[in-house]
Amino acid sequence: METNSNSHSRRHFIKNVAALGAGVVATSANQAVAAPANILSEDRKGVLVDTTVCIGCRNCEWACKKSHDKESGNIEEYSDRSVFKQFRRPSAATYTVVNEFSNPKNPALPINVKVQCMHCDRPACVSACIVGALSKYEDGSTIWDPVKCIGCRYCMVACSFQIPTFDYNKAIEPNINKCDFCNERRKAGKLPACVDICPVEALVFGTRSEIIKIAREKIQRNPERYINHIYGENEVSGTSWVYLAGRNFYELGFPKLGFKHAPGVSEAIQHGIFAYFVPPVMFYSLLGTMMWIYKRREEFNKEAELAEELELQSEPESEVEEL
Amino acid sequence: MKKNVFLFVFFLCLLTSLGIYGFQGGKSATGTQKQEKPNIIVKSRQVIKPDNKNQNKLHAKCTLNCKTCHYCEYPTKKNPCLIYCPRDGMVTVFHTPEECPEVITLDEMSVRFGAVVFSHKIHAEMSQMSNGCQGCHHYNTTGPVLACRKCHEQTRIRKDLNKVDLKGAYHRQCMTCHRQWSHTTDCNFCHISKVPNHKQKIQEKIIQISGKEHPKTVEPNKLVFETSYKKGKFVTFYHEDHIKVFNVACNKCHWDENCITCHDPNNKLTHGAKGKNISIKTKKTFDEHHAPCNNCHKQDHCNVCHNDKELEAWDHFKVTKFELKPHHDKLACTKCHERTSKFQKLNSDCNSCHKNFKPGKFNHNVVALKLSDNHADLACESCHVKSRFKDKPVCKECHDDKEFPKSLPGEKIAKKKK
């Protein structure tokens, strides 16, 4: 009797939880849960990089190192163009690099492309980080937190642009290195270091909506100069840094990416499996019910067996008696 | 009893996790509701250069494309949707390099680097082959020529992000050419480094530049181009004739000359006409490449220019036996010849074109000679024997001691403009 009442209450509980879960799922649409609030704020900042204007002076590289207290050396050394022979990526030593590509229209005017973190609207690194060391902020920036990071380097694998880098040379407390959109400088009311130093203003800092408007207008006014594509406007559902170019972006070292945000699939699976804890609850409740049914059946069987045994026991006795 | 405790803990965990997820889900829903507006695809458009004659008329009647200044379809007074600083056709003030300032010191923003002493006159001379003044002074409707700092702000943190700041404006003008032929972005190429005797160095540089002129460009007489066109490999171009005979202004063809046409990539000055060391060729489309010729030779067949061998200079007299000098040499070809596919041969008699050249009706002023009263009433044949107006008029019929053109039957006047 006691076991019966217990199983009864459990069944009720499972029923209630299932109903509650279904209700929650029905009321809220299937939104990405890991995204912080209001990351698509209208005021979020961005930078427009006009690669047709960039002259490849690499002053941005120097300014970036300088403002992040990295070994920067003398600015005059940066006019050395022999570094362009190799395609470079941001590293632990520098958060931004400039690469050079040939210009089919005029070999004397090569195309220079600055590379740094794109500060995606839906960053894959933030989604991949298991301890929340990378966060997306309302001002458009994606920033790494050295206190929380455990150095798993999942962000490096997740990033569509291969931006975060690891201090492989440092044995103790190696860092993840990535452009932080000059967080400190912007807090002080200054422009990011690279934007500030650019001699030709190839980098324009402003609200993302405004710089995209400027980019569109530039394409409209100079259809011969620019291709009709703003890289980062829609790529991986938008990035804070957007680019203009006179040559196909995929020939300029930019990855060919879809318009869906990178963490989309993984987050959908993850959040699908654990959506508001309903699927696990359902799963375990199913298991529980099955176990309960099985157990009950076992009990019934046992009772039946017991009864049979009892009957069997009584019968031979009678036989014996008869005998 | 133990079972009950376990169930209670499980239940508690479930409730808390449900609460957290529900809360986060609600929050993110508000975040994602602010979606971006859909994209508007921008279509390219043509910009037509303005007609100078119409500059003073109402701007709506001007032949300028509306979209040079307005970005929307229907601009109104309230919402003119003006494009910031339109670049094309917005310059009406022109000066010769001699009228310009010779040297300009740019030092208003020298923070990290020192001032730049800019040889304005030399650059103005060079710019005559590439867009002229408006190559740099791209927005100058009326009045004095504006300096860059008049429009471009000095600060990078500003409201109007459309317009590049002063630092950017300067560098964009300079670096586009300078990095082409010097292949460097070395700041000290233009900037005077900030040393203690900075001011003295600026003065030295000014003195060094002052009085200097850009060497005169050597104008070639004839150029023979070897092309890859199979049906006519050679193009003979009589440069001098195009200037002197056809009166083509330099910038009609040389309107967008590349710096490296004259300044070779090894940073040595060469003369474009000789052009031996120039290895870099800019890639142009078929139309761009032929544009300097096609501006005039619109309807001509390829073989007008392309030929198997070098062509002789075109000479009107040699071809047609009609001397253009002195009255017809300044005329455009189409003034006499009707422009069809090929120029048609014309009757060389004056009367065939000049319908008003009839006795008694001819206004002699047309040929820049006003006949004196006593000559005006004479018959044409009295001087122009057998009505051959091409030949020298004869005075000997009446005057023994006079001869044309030493003495004239009237006074010379300015030639009447047609």
CSV table of C-alpha atoms in Angstrom, one decimal, chain A residues 7-265:
chain,number,residue,atom,x,y,z
A,7,SER,CA,4.3,5.7,-7.2
A,8,HIS,CA,1.1,7.6,-7.5
A,9,SER,CA,2.6,10.9,-6.3
A,10,ARG,CA,5.6,10.5,-8.6
A,11,ARG,CA,3.4,10.0,-11.6
A,12,HIS,CA,1.6,13.1,-10.7
A,13,PHE,CA,4.8,15.0,-10.4
A,14,ILE,CA,6.1,13.9,-13.8
A,15,LYS,CA,2.8,14.8,-15.4
A,16,ASN,CA,2.9,18.3,-13.9
A,17,VAL,CA,6.5,18.9,-14.9
A,18,ALA,CA,5.9,17.9,-18.4
A,19,ALA,CA,2.9,20.1,-18.7
A,20,LEU,CA,4.8,23.0,-17.2
A,21,GLY,CA,7.7,22.5,-19.6
A,22,ALA,CA,5.5,22.4,-22.6
A,23,GLY,CA,3.9,25.6,-21.4
A,24,VAL,CA,7.2,27.4,-21.1
A,25,VAL,CA,8.2,26.2,-24.6
A,26,ALA,CA,5.0,27.4,-26.1
A,27,THR,CA,5.1,30.8,-24.6
A,28,SER,CA,8.7,31.8,-25.5
A,29,ALA,CA,9.8,31.5,-29.2
A,30,ASN,CA,12.9,29.5,-30.0
A,31,GLN,CA,15.5,32.2,-29.4
A,32,ALA,CA,19.2,31.7,-29.0
A,33,VAL,CA,19.6,31.5,-25.3
A,34,ALA,CA,23.3,32.0,-24.8
A,35,ALA,CA,23.3,35.5,-26.5
A,36,PRO,CA,23.5,38.4,-24.0
A,37,ALA,CA,20.8,40.9,-23.9
A,38,ASN,CA,20.5,43.7,-26.5
A,39,ILE,CA,23.7,42.8,-28.5
A,40,LEU,CA,22.0,44.2,-31.6
A,41,SER,CA,21.7,47.6,-30.1
A,42,GLU,CA,21.2,50.4,-32.6
A,43,ASP,CA,24.1,52.3,-31.1
A,44,ARG,CA,26.6,49.5,-31.4
A,45,LYS,CA,29.9,50.7,-32.8
A,46,GLY,CA,31.8,49.5,-35.8
A,47,VAL,CA,34.6,50.3,-38.1
A,48,LEU,CA,34.5,50.7,-41.9
A,49,VAL,CA,37.7,49.6,-43.6
A,50,ASP,CA,38.1,50.9,-47.1
A,51,THR,CA,40.8,48.7,-48.7
A,52,THR,CA,40.9,50.9,-51.8
A,53,VAL,CA,42.2,53.8,-49.6
A,54,CYS,CA,44.6,51.8,-47.4
A,55,ILE,CA,48.2,52.5,-48.4
A,56,GLY,CA,49.8,49.7,-46.4
A,57,CYS,CA,51.9,52.0,-44.1
A,58,ARG,CA,51.3,49.7,-41.2
A,59,ASN,CA,51.0,52.5,-38.8
A,60,CYS,CA,48.0,50.8,-37.3
A,61,GLU,CA,50.1,47.8,-36.4
A,62,TRP,CA,52.5,50.1,-34.5
A,63,ALA,CA,49.7,52.0,-32.8
A,64,CYS,CA,47.9,48.7,-31.8
A,65,LYS,CA,51.1,47.3,-30.2
A,66,LYS,CA,51.8,50.6,-28.5
A,67,SER,CA,48.4,50.9,-27.0
A,68,HIS,CA,48.3,47.3,-25.7
A,69,ASP,CA,51.8,47.6,-24.2
A,70,LYS,CA,53.4,45.2,-26.6
A,71,GLU,CA,56.9,45.5,-27.9
A,72,SER,CA,56.3,48.0,-30.7
A,73,GLY,CA,59.8,49.3,-31.8
A,74,ASN,CA,60.3,52.4,-33.9
A,75,ILE,CA,57.4,53.6,-36.1
A,76,GLU,CA,59.8,54.3,-39.0
A,77,GLU,CA,60.7,50.6,-39.3
A,78,TYR,CA,57.1,50.0,-40.3
A,79,SER,CA,57.4,51.5,-43.7
A,80,ASP,CA,59.4,48.4,-44.6
A,81,ARG,CA,57.3,46.6,-47.2
A,82,SER,CA,59.2,43.4,-47.4
A,83,VAL,CA,57.0,41.9,-44.8
A,84,PHE,CA,54.2,41.7,-47.4
A,85,LYS,CA,56.0,38.9,-49.1
A,86,GLN,CA,54.3,36.6,-46.6
A,87,PHE,CA,50.7,36.4,-45.8
A,88,ARG,CA,50.4,37.1,-42.1
A,89,ARG,CA,47.8,36.6,-39.4
A,90,PRO,CA,47.4,38.3,-36.0
A,91,SER,CA,49.5,36.7,-33.4
A,92,ALA,CA,50.4,36.9,-29.8
A,93,ALA,CA,52.7,39.8,-30.6
A,94,THR,CA,50.2,41.8,-32.6
A,95,TYR,CA,46.4,42.0,-32.6
A,96,THR,CA,46.3,43.4,-36.2
A,97,VAL,CA,48.3,42.9,-39.3
A,98,VAL,CA,48.2,44.4,-42.8
A,99,ASN,CA,48.6,42.1,-45.9
A,100,GLU,CA,49.2,43.0,-49.5
A,101,PHE,CA,47.5,41.7,-52.6
A,102,SER,CA,48.2,42.5,-56.2
A,103,ASN,CA,45.9,44.9,-58.0
A,104,PRO,CA,45.0,43.7,-61.4
A,105,LYS,CA,44.0,47.2,-62.5
A,106,ASN,CA,47.3,48.8,-61.6
A,107,PRO,CA,50.3,46.9,-60.3
A,108,ALA,CA,51.8,50.0,-58.8
A,109,LEU,CA,48.9,50.4,-56.5
A,110,PRO,CA,48.7,47.1,-54.6
A,111,ILE,CA,45.7,46.4,-52.4
A,112,ASN,CA,46.4,46.4,-48.6
A,113,VAL,CA,44.0,44.6,-46.2
A,114,LYS,CA,44.1,45.1,-42.5
A,115,VAL,CA,43.1,42.0,-40.5
A,116,GLN,CA,41.9,42.0,-36.9
A,117,CYS,CA,39.0,40.6,-34.9
A,118,MET,CA,35.7,41.3,-36.8
A,119,HIS,CA,33.7,41.6,-33.6
A,120,CYS,CA,30.8,39.5,-34.9
A,121,ASP,CA,27.3,40.3,-33.9
A,122,ARG,CA,26.9,36.7,-33.1
A,123,PRO,CA,30.4,35.6,-32.1
A,124,ALA,CA,31.2,31.9,-32.4
A,125,CYS,CA,34.0,32.3,-29.8
A,126,VAL,CA,31.5,33.6,-27.2
A,127,SER,CA,29.3,30.6,-27.9
A,128,ALA,CA,32.2,28.1,-27.8
A,129,CYS,CA,33.7,29.4,-24.6
A,130,ILE,CA,32.8,27.0,-21.8
A,131,VAL,CA,33.6,29.4,-18.9
A,132,GLY,CA,32.2,32.6,-20.4
A,133,ALA,CA,35.6,34.3,-20.7
A,134,LEU,CA,34.6,35.8,-24.0
A,135,SER,CA,31.6,38.2,-23.9
A,136,LYS,CA,29.8,40.2,-26.5
A,137,TYR,CA,28.9,43.7,-25.4
A,138,GLU,CA,26.2,46.1,-26.4
A,139,ASP,CA,28.8,48.5,-27.9
A,140,GLY,CA,29.6,46.0,-30.5
A,141,SER,CA,32.8,44.7,-29.0
A,142,THR,CA,33.8,41.1,-28.2
A,143,ILE,CA,36.2,41.0,-25.3
A,144,TRP,CA,38.3,38.3,-23.7
A,145,ASP,CA,38.5,38.2,-19.9
A,146,PRO,CA,41.9,36.9,-18.6
A,147,VAL,CA,40.4,36.1,-15.2
A,148,LYS,CA,37.9,33.6,-16.4
A,149,CYS,CA,39.9,32.0,-19.2
A,150,ILE,CA,41.1,28.4,-18.6
A,151,GLY,CA,43.1,28.3,-21.9
A,152,CYS,CA,41.0,25.5,-23.6
A,153,ARG,CA,41.4,27.3,-26.9
A,154,TYR,CA,37.9,26.4,-28.1
A,155,CYS,CA,37.5,30.0,-29.2
A,156,MET,CA,40.4,29.5,-31.7
A,157,VAL,CA,38.7,26.6,-33.2
A,158,ALA,CA,35.3,28.2,-33.3
A,159,CYS,CA,36.3,31.6,-34.9
A,160,SER,CA,35.3,31.8,-38.6
A,161,PHE,CA,38.1,34.3,-39.2
A,162,GLN,CA,40.9,32.5,-37.3
A,163,ILE,CA,41.5,35.5,-35.1
A,164,PRO,CA,42.2,34.4,-31.4
A,165,THR,CA,45.7,33.3,-30.9
A,166,PHE,CA,47.5,31.6,-28.0
A,167,ASP,CA,50.7,32.5,-26.2
A,168,TYR,CA,52.5,29.2,-27.1
A,169,ASN,CA,55.8,30.7,-26.0
A,170,LYS,CA,54.6,31.4,-22.5
A,171,ALA,CA,54.6,28.5,-20.1
A,172,ILE,CA,52.9,30.3,-17.2
A,173,GLU,CA,49.6,32.1,-17.7
A,174,PRO,CA,49.5,32.1,-21.5
A,175,ASN,CA,46.9,34.5,-22.9
A,176,ILE,CA,44.4,34.3,-25.6
A,177,ASN,CA,45.3,37.3,-27.9
A,178,LYS,CA,42.6,39.1,-29.8
A,179,CYS,CA,41.7,42.7,-30.7
A,180,ASP,CA,39.6,44.2,-27.9
A,181,PHE,CA,38.3,47.1,-30.0
A,182,CYS,CA,40.6,49.3,-27.8
A,183,ASN,CA,38.2,49.0,-24.9
A,184,GLU,CA,40.3,51.1,-22.5
A,185,ARG,CA,40.8,53.9,-25.1
A,186,ARG,CA,37.1,54.0,-26.0
A,187,LYS,CA,36.2,54.2,-22.3
A,188,ALA,CA,38.4,57.3,-22.1
A,189,GLY,CA,36.6,58.9,-25.1
A,190,LYS,CA,39.3,58.2,-27.6
A,191,LEU,CA,39.2,56.3,-30.9
A,192,PRO,CA,40.6,52.9,-31.3
A,193,ALA,CA,44.4,53.3,-31.8
A,194,CYS,CA,44.4,52.0,-35.3
A,195,VAL,CA,41.6,54.3,-36.4
A,196,ASP,CA,43.3,57.3,-34.7
A,197,ILE,CA,46.6,56.9,-36.4
A,198,CYS,CA,45.5,55.9,-39.9
A,199,PRO,CA,47.0,58.7,-42.1
A,200,VAL,CA,44.5,58.3,-44.9
A,201,GLU,CA,41.5,57.6,-42.7
A,202,ALA,CA,40.9,54.2,-44.4
A,203,LEU,CA,39.3,53.2,-41.1
A,204,VAL,CA,36.1,55.0,-40.1
A,205,PHE,CA,34.8,54.5,-36.6
A,206,GLY,CA,31.1,55.1,-36.0
A,207,THR,CA,27.8,53.5,-35.2
A,208,ARG,CA,27.4,50.4,-37.3
A,209,SER,CA,24.3,51.6,-39.0
A,210,GLU,CA,26.0,54.9,-40.0
A,211,ILE,CA,29.2,53.3,-41.4
A,212,ILE,CA,27.1,50.9,-43.5
A,213,LYS,CA,25.2,53.9,-44.8
A,214,ILE,CA,28.5,55.5,-45.7
A,215,ALA,CA,29.7,52.3,-47.3
A,216,ARG,CA,26.6,52.1,-49.5
A,217,GLU,CA,26.9,55.6,-50.5
A,218,LYS,CA,30.5,55.1,-51.5
A,219,ILE,CA,29.6,52.2,-53.7
A,220,GLN,CA,26.8,54.2,-55.2
A,221,ARG,CA,29.0,57.1,-56.1
A,222,ASN,CA,32.0,55.1,-57.3
A,223,PRO,CA,30.6,52.0,-59.0
A,224,GLU,CA,33.9,51.6,-60.9
A,225,ARG,CA,36.0,51.8,-57.8
A,226,TYR,CA,34.1,49.4,-55.5
A,227,ILE,CA,32.5,46.0,-56.0
A,228,ASN,CA,28.9,46.0,-54.8
A,229,HIS,CA,29.6,44.0,-51.6
A,230,ILE,CA,30.1,45.2,-48.1
A,231,TYR,CA,31.9,42.4,-46.4
A,232,GLY,CA,30.7,41.9,-42.9
A,233,GLU,CA,27.3,43.5,-43.5
A,234,ASN,CA,25.6,40.1,-43.7
A,235,GLU,CA,28.5,37.6,-43.3
A,236,VAL,CA,27.9,35.4,-40.3
A,237,SER,CA,24.8,37.5,-39.7
A,238,GLY,CA,26.9,40.7,-39.4
A,239,THR,CA,30.1,41.9,-38.0
A,240,SER,CA,31.0,45.2,-36.3
A,241,TRP,CA,34.0,45.7,-38.6
A,242,VAL,CA,32.9,45.9,-42.3
A,243,TYR,CA,35.0,46.1,-45.4
A,244,LEU,CA,34.9,47.8,-48.8
A,245,ALA,CA,37.1,46.6,-51.7
A,246,GLY,CA,37.6,47.0,-55.4
A,247,ARG,CA,38.4,43.3,-55.9
A,248,ASN,CA,36.5,40.2,-55.0
A,249,PHE,CA,36.9,39.7,-51.2
A,250,TYR,CA,37.6,36.0,-51.5
A,251,GLU,CA,40.8,36.9,-53.5
A,252,LEU,CA,41.9,39.2,-50.7
A,253,GLY,CA,42.2,36.5,-48.0
A,254,PHE,CA,38.6,36.8,-46.7
A,255,PRO,CA,36.9,33.5,-45.9
A,256,LYS,CA,33.7,32.7,-47.9
A,257,LEU,CA,31.1,32.5,-45.2
A,258,GLY,CA,27.3,32.2,-45.2
A,259,PHE,CA,24.9,34.8,-43.9
A,260,LYS,CA,23.8,32.6,-40.9
A,261,HIS,CA,25.7,33.2,-37.7
A,262,ALA,CA,28.4,30.7,-36.9
A,263,PRO,CA,27.1,29.4,-33.5
A,264,GLY,CA,23.7,28.8,-35.1
A,265,VAL,CA,23.9,25.1,-35.7
